[in-house]
Coordinates of C-alpha atoms in Angstrom, one line a residue:
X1 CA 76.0 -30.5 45.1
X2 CA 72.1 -30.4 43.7
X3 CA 72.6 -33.2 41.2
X4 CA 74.9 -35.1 44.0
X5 CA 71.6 -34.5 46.3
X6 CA 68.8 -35.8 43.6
X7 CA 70.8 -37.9 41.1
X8 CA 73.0 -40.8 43.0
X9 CA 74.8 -42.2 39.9
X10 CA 76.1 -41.0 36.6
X11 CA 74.0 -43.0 34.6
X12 CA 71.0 -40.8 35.7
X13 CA 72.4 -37.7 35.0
X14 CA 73.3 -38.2 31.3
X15 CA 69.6 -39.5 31.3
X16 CA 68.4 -36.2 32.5
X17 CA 70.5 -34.2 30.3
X18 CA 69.6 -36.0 27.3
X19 CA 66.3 -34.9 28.3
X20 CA 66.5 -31.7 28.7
X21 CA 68.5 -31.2 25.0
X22 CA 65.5 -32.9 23.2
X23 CA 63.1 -31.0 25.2
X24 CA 65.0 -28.0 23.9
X25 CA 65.2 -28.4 20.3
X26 CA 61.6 -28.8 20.3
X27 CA 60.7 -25.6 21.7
X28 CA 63.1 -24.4 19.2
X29 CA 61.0 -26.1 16.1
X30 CA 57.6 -24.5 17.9
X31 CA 58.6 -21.3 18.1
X32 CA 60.2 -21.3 14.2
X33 CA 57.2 -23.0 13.0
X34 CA 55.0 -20.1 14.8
X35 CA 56.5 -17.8 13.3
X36 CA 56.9 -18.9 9.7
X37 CA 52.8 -19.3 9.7
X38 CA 52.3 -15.6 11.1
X39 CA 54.5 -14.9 8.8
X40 CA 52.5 -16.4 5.9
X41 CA 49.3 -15.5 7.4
X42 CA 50.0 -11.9 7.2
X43 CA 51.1 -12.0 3.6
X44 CA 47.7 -13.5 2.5
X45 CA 45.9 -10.9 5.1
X46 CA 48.1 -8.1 3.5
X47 CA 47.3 -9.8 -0.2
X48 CA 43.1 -10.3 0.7
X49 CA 43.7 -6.3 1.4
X50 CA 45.1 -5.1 -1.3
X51 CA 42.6 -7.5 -3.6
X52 CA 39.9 -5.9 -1.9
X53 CA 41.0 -2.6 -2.7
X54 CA 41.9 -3.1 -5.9
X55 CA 38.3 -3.8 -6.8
X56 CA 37.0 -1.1 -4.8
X57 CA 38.8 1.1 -7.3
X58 CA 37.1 -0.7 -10.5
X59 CA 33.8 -0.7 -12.0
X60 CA 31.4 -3.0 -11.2
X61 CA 31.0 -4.3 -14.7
X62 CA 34.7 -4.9 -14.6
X63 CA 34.6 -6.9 -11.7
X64 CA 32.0 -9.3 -12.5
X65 CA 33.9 -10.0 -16.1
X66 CA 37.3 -10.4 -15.0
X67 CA 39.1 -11.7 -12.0
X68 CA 42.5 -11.1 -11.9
X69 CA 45.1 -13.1 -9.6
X70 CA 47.2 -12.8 -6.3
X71 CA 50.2 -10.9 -8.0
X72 CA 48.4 -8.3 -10.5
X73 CA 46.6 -7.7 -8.0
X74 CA 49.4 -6.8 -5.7
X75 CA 50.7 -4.9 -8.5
X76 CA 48.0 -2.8 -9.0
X77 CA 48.8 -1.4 -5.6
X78 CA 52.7 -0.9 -5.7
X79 CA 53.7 2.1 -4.8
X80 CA 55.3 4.6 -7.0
X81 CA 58.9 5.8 -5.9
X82 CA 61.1 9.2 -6.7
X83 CA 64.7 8.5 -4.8
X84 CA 63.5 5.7 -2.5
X85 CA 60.6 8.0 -1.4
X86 CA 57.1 6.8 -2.3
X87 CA 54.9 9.4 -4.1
X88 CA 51.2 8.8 -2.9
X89 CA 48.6 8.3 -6.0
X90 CA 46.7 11.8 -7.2
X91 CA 42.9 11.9 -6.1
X92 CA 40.7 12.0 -9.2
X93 CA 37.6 13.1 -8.1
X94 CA 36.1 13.3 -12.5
X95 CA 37.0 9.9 -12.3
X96 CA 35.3 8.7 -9.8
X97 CA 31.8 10.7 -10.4
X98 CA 32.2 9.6 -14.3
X99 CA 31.7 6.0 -12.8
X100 CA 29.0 6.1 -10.8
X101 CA 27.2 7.7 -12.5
X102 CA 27.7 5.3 -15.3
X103 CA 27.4 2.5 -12.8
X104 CA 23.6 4.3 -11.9
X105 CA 22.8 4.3 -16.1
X106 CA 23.4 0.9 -16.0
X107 CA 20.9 0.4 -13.1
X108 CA 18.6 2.1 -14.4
X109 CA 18.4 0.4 -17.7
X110 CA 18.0 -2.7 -15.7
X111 CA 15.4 -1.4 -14.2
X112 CA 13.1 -0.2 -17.2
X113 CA 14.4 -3.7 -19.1
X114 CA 12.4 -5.0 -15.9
X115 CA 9.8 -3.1 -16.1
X116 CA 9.0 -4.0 -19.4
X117 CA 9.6 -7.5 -18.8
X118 CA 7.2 -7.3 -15.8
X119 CA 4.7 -4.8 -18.6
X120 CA 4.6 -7.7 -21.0
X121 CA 3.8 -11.0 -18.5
X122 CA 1.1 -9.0 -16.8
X123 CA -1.8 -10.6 -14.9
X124 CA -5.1 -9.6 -16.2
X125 CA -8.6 -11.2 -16.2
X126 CA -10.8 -12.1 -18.5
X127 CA -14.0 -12.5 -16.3
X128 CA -15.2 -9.2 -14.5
X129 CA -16.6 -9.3 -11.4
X130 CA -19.4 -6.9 -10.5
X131 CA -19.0 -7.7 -6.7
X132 CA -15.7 -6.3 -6.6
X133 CA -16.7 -2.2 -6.3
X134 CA -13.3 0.0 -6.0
X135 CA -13.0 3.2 -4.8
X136 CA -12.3 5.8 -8.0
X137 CA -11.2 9.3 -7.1
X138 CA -12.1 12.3 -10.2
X139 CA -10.3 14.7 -9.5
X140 CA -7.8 13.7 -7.1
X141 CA -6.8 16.9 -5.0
X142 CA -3.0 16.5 -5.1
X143 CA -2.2 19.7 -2.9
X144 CA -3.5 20.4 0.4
X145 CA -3.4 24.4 2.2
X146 CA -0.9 24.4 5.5
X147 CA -1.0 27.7 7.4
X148 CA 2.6 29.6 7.3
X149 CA 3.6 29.8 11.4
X150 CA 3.5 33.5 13.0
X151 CA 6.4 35.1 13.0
X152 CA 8.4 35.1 16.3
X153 CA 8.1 38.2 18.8
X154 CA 10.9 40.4 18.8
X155 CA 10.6 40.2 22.6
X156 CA 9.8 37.6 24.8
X157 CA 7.2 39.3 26.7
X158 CA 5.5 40.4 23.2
X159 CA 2.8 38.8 21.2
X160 CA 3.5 38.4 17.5
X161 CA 0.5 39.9 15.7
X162 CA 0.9 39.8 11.8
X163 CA 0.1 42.7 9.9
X164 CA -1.2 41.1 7.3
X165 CA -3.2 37.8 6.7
X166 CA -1.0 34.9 5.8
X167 CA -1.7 33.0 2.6
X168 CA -1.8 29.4 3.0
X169 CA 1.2 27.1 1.7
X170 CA 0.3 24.9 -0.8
X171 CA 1.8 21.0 -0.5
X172 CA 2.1 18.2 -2.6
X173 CA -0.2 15.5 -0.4
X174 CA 0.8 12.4 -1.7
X175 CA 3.2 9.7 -0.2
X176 CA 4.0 8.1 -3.8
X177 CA 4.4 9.6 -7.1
X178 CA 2.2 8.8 -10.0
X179 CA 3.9 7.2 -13.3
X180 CA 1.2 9.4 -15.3
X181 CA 2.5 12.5 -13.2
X182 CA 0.0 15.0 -11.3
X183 CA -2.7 14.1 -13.9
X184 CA -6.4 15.9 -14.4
X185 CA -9.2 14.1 -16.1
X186 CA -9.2 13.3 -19.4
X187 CA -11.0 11.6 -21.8
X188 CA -7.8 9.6 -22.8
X189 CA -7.0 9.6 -18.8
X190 CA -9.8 7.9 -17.8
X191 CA -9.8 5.0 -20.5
X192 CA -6.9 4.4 -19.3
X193 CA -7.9 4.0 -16.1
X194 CA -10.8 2.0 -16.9
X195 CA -8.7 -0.4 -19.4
X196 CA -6.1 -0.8 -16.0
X197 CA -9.5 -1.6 -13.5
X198 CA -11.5 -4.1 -16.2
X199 CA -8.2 -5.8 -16.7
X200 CA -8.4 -6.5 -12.7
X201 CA -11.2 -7.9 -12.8
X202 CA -13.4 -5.4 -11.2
X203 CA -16.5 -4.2 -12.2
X204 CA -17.5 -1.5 -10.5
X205 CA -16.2 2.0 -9.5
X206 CA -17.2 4.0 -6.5
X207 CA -17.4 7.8 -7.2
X208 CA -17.9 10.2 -4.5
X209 CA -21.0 12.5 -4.8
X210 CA -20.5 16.0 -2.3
X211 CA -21.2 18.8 -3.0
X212 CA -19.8 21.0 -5.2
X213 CA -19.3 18.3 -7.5
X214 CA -18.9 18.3 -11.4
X215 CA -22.0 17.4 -13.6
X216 CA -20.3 17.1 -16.3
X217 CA -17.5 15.1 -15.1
X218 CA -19.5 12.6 -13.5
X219 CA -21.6 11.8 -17.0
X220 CA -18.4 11.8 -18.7
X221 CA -17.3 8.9 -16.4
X222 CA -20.5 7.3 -16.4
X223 CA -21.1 7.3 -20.5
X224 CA -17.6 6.0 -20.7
X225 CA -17.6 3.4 -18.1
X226 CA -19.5 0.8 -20.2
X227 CA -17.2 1.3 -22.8
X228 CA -15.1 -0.5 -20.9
X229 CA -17.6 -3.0 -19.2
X230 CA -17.3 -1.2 -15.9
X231 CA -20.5 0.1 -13.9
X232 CA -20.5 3.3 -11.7
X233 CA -22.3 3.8 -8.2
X234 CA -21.6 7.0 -5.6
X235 CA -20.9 7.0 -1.9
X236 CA -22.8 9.9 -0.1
X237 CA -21.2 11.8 2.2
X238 CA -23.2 13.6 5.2
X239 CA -20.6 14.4 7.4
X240 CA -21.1 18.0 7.4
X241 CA -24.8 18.0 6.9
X242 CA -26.6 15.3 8.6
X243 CA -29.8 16.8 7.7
X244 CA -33.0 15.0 6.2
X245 CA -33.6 17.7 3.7
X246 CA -29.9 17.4 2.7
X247 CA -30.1 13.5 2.4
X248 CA -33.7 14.3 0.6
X249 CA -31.6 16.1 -1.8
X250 CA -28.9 14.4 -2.6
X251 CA -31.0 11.3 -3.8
X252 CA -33.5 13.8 -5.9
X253 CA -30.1 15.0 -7.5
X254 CA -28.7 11.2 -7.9
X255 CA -31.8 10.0 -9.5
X256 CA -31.1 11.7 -12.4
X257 CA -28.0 9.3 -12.7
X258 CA -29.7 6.0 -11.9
X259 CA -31.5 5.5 -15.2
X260 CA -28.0 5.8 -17.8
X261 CA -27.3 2.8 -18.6
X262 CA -23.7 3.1 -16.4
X263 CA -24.9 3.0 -13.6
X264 CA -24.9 -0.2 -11.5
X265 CA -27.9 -2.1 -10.4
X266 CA -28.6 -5.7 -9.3
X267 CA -32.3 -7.4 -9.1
X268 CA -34.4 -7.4 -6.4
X269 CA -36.3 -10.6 -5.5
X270 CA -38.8 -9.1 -3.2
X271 CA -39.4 -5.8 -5.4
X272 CA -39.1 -7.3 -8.6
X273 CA -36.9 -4.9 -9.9
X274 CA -33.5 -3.5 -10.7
X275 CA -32.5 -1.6 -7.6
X276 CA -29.2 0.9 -7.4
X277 CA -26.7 0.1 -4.6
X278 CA -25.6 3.3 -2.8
X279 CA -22.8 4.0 -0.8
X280 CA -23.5 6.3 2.3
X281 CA -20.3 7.9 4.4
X282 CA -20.2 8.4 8.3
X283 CA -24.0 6.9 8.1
X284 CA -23.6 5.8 11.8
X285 CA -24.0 9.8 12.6
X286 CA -27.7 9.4 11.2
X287 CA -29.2 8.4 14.4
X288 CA -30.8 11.1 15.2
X289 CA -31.9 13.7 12.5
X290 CA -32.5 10.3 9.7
X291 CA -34.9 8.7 12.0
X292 CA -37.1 5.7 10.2
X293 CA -36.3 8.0 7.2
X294 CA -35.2 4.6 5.4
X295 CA -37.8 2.3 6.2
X296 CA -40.0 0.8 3.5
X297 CA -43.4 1.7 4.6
X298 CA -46.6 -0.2 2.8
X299 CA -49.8 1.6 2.2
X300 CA -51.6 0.2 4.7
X301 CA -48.9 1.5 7.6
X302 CA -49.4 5.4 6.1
X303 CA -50.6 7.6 7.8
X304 CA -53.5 9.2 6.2
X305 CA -53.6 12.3 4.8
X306 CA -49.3 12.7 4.6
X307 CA -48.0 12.0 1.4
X308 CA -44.7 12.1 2.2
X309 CA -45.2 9.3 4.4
X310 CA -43.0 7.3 2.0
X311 CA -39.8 8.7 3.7
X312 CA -36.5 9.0 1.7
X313 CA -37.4 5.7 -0.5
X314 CA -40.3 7.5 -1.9
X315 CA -37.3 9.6 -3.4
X316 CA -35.2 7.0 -4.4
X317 CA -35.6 3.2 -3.7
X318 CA -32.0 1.5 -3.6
X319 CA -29.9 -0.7 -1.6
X320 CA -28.9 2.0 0.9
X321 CA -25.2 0.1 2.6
X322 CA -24.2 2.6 5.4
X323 CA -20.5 3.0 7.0
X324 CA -19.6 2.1 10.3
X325 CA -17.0 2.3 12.5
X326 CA -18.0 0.8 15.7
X327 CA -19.5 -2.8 17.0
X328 CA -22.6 -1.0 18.2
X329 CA -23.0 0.9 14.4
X330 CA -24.4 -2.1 13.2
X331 CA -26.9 -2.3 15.2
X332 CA -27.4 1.9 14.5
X333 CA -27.5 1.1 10.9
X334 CA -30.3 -1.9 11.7
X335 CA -32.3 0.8 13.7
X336 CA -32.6 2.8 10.4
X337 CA -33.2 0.2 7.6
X338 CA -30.7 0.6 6.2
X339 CA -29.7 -3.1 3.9
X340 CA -26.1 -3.1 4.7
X341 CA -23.0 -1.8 5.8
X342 CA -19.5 -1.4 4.9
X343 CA -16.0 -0.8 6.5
X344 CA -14.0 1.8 4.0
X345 CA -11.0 2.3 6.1
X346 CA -8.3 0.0 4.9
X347 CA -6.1 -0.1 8.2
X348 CA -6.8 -2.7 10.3
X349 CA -6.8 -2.4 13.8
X350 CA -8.0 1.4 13.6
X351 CA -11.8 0.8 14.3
X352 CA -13.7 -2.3 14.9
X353 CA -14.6 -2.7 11.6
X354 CA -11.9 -2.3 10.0
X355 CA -10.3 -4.9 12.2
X356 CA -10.0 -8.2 10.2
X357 CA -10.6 -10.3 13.0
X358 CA -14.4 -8.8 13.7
X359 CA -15.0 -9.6 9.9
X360 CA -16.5 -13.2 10.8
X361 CA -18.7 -11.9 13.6
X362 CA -19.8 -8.7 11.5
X363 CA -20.6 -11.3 8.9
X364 CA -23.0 -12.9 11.0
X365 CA -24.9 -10.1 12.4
X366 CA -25.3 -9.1 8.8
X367 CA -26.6 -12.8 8.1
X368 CA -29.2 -12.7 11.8
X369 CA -30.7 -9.6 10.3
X370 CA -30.9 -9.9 6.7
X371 CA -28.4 -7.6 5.8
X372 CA -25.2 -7.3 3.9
X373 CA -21.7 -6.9 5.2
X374 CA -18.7 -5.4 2.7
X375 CA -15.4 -5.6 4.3
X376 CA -13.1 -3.1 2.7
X377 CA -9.8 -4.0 1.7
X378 CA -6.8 -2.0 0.7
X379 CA -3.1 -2.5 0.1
X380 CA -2.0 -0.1 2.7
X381 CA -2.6 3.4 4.3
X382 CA -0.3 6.2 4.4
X383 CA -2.4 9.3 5.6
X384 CA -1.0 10.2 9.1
X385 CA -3.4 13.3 9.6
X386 CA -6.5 11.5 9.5
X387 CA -8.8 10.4 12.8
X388 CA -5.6 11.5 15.3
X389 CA -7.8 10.6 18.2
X390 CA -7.1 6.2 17.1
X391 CA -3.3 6.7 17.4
X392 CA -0.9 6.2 14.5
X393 CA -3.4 4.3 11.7
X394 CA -1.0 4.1 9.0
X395 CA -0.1 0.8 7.5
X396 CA 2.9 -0.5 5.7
X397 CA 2.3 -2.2 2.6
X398 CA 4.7 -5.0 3.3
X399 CA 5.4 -6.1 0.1
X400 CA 2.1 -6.9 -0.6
X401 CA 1.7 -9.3 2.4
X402 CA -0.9 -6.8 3.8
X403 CA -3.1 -6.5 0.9
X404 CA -3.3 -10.5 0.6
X405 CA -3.9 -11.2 4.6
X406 CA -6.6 -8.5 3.5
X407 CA -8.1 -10.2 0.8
X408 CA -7.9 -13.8 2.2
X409 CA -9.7 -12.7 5.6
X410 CA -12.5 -12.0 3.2
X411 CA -12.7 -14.6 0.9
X412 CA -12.3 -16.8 3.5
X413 CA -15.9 -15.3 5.6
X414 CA -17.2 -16.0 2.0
X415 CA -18.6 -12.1 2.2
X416 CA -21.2 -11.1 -0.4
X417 CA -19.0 -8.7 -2.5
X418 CA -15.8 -6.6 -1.5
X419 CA -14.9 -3.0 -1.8
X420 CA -11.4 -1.7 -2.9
X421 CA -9.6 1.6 -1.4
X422 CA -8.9 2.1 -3.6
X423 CA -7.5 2.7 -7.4
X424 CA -6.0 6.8 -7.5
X425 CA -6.7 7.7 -3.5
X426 CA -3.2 8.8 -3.7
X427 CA -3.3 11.6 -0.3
X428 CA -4.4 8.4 1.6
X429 CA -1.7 6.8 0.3
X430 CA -3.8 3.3 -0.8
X431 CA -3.6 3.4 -4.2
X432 CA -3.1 0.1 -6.6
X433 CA -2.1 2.7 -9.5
X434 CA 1.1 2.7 -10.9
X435 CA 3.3 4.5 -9.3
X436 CA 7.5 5.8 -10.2
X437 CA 10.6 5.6 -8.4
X438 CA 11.6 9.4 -7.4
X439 CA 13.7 10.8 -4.8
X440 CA 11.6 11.5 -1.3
X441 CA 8.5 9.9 -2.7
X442 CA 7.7 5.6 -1.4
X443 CA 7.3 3.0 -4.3
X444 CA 6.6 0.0 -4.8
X445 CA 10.1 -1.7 -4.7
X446 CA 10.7 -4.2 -5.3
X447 CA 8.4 -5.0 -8.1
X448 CA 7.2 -3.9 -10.9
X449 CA 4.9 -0.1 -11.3
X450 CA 2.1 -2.8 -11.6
X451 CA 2.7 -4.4 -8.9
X452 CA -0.9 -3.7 -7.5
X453 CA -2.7 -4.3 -10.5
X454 CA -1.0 -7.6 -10.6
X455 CA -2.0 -8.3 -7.3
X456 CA -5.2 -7.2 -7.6
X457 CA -6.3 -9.5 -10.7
X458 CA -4.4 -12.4 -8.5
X459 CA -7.1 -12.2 -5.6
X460 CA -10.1 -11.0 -7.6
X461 CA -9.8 -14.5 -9.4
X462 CA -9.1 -16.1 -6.3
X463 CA -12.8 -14.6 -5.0
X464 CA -14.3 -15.7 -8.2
X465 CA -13.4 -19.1 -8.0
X466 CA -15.0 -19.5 -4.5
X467 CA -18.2 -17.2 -5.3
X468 CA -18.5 -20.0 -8.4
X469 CA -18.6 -22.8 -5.4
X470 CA -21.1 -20.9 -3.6
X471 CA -23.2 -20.8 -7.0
X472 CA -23.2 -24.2 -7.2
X473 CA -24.7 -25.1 -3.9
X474 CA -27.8 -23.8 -2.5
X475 CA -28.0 -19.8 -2.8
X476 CA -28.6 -17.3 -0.6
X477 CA -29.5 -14.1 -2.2
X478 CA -28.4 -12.1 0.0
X479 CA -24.8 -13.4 -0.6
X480 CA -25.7 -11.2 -4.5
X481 CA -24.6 -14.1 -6.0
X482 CA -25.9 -14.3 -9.9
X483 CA -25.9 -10.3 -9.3
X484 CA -29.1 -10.8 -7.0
X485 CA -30.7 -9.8 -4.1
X486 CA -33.4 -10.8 -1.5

């Protein structure tokens, strides 16, 4: 009665049903179509699985030198069967350790092959730079003293009060670990050391002179430095005695040093004379006790009848360059006569002069006032305990990025010569040494154990090429080009 309704005469109806069969058998081609391709598709999913574990279960080596097709692979994986039932595969943990630890030998080999590689093709210099000063640390105190905690009260309400004095806990205070292990100096250490520094290019090495100090360590270095073409200056420190008498004293005790022929000196056009260049720590704290301590007073501005008029130079005339920290320590550091100032802290952003932006304007103060600005630049700072009242001062090395921003913020103020921190400063965690790959310690992956060295001898060239263009044009002497000074 429906088709009656719709469909008037026959000829539509067999139409329709026509229709309807061919609509039919292709649904019935879809749907077989659909599922043949699952079908497939799962085989090649189930055969990509078993592939990929089949290699998970080989060596490495053996992967790389063989691939082996769809169906061995598959059989690799076939189940074993007792009686229809499928017996699952034994767990052999030998194996397994047996292989990676082979696959770790075989690492390892790689590695020393490229090391040796990397030993060979090494980038030294020829040419040494004496306005390149680094930052040399004899001895290096590897361990520091940490307090042992109290033990806790028994009670809450008690106080825990030991019976006896705790000794302090000795650590290891070093980020890295040295390839030459936790060395002490040596004659044959230290040649080393020097051979690694000249073939930088640097010439200079900074030693710190505090007391208690060695004597004989210190003329060791300094008789063996030229040996090696290198020259040797000191950085006072006065940060626990500010003292005039102290600073009087230290410079009666350091002129003892300035005359062996190791020590470093550059000419002085206004005195006529080979002057010593001295480092001075935390000078900026000076303000107060030093006084005009530093000036250069002529005979006709003494006083008569005081013959110590002459201040601390009367002691010891050198190029005094003081540390700062702040903007206004420049201008401290002016106040006191003192011929220039340096950074030393290689993390930038900590202080305002260790901030590589303020190099260009602390370049030109120094330039207004006749003085001498040394930026200090360093590969990277891992000390966490120092200064905790700037934050978090510790700087990743990057891959080396951070040493060459570094060094191309001061080539590019054109700066009069550069300090590095430093060579073995290894509890502040910016040495250029070579360091080794061991568990819980940072290195210097990935790269080479003279990775810094090479790095090192890259931009120390780089400064002499453009300290070579500034020789060629009109000089400024207090730039020390040609090793000179106003």
């Amino acid at each position: 009665m429906l088709l009656k309704k719709y469909v008037k005469t026959r000829r539509k109806v067999k139409i329709l049903l026509l229709v309807t069969i061919v609509a039919l058998i292709v649904i019935t081609c879809i749907i077989l179509l659909g599922s043949s391709s699952a079908t497939s598709g799962s085989n090649v999913e189930r055969l990509l699985d078993e592939r990929f574990i089949a290699r998970a279960y080989q060596p490495q080596s053996e992967q790389q030198q063989q691939q082996q097709p769809r169906d061995v692979a598959a059989a690799l994986l076939q189940p074993q069967r007792e009686h229809g039932v499928i017996v699952p595969e034994k767990y052999d943990e030998q194996k397994i350790k047996s292989r990676i630890m082979q696959n770790r030998l075989q690492q390892l080999k790689q590695q020393q092959q490229r090391d040796a590689e990397a030993e060979q093709a090494r980038t030294t210099l020829d040419a040494l730079a004496t306005a390149v000063h680094i930052f040399y640390t004899a001895p290096v105190p590897w361990y520091k003293s940490k307090k042992p905690p109290l033990p806790a009260p028994e009670h809450p309400n008690e106080v825990a009060l030991p019976l006896t004095t705790p000794k302090p806990v000795k650590i290891l205070n070093t980020a890295f670990y040295p390839a030459l292990g936790l060395y002490k100096p040596s004659a044959k250490l230290l040649g080393q050391h020097f051979e690694n520094i000249r073939s930088c290019g640097i010439g200079v090495l900074i030693l710190s002179y505090s007391k208690p100090t060695d004597p004989a360590l210190l003329h060791q270095i300094i008789e063996l430095a030229p040996q090696h073409n290198l020259s040797v200056t000191f950085e006072l420190s006065v940060a626990g005695n500010r003292t005039v008498e102290y600073l009087r004293q230290q410079l009666q005790d350091i002129a003892t040093y300035v005359e062996l022929p190791g020590f470093y000196r550059v000419w002085s056009q206004s005195r006529a004379a080979l002057m010593p260049v001295l480092y001075v720590s935390n000078a900026y704290k000076l303000s107060e006790s030093l006084g005009r301590q530093m000036c250069h007073i002529t005979a006709l501005s003494k006083p008569p009848g005081k013959e110590d008029a002459g201040g601390l130079r009367s002691v010891l005339d050198a190029f005094f360059i003081g540390h700062i920290r702040l903007k206004s320590h420049a201008d401290v550091l002016r106040r006191l006569c003192f011929d220039g100032f340096y950074s030393k802290l290689p993390s930038n952003g900590a202080v305002f002069a260790s901030t590589w932006k303020n190099w260009s304007y602390l370049k030109s103060y120094a330039l207004s006032y006749k003085m001498l600005f040394v930026p200090t630049v360093g590969p990277g700072f891992a000390e966490r305990n120092k200064f905790p009242r700037h934050g978090d001062i510790q700087r990743h090395r990057s891959n080396g990025r951070y040493y060459g921003v570094a060094w191309r913020t001061a080539i590019l103020n054109h700066v009069g010569f550069i300090s590095i921190a430093s060579y073995n400063n290894w509890p502040d965690g910016s040495q250029i040494e070579e360091v080794v790959p061991r568990a819980g310690f940072l290195d210097y992956n990935p790269g080479s154990k003279t990775k810094y060295l090479d790095l090192t001898a890259h931009w120390v060239g780089n400064f002499l090429k453009t300290r070579q263009e500034a020789a060629g044009v009109a000089q400024n002497c207090y730039e020390l080009l040609n090793n000179t000074i106003c």
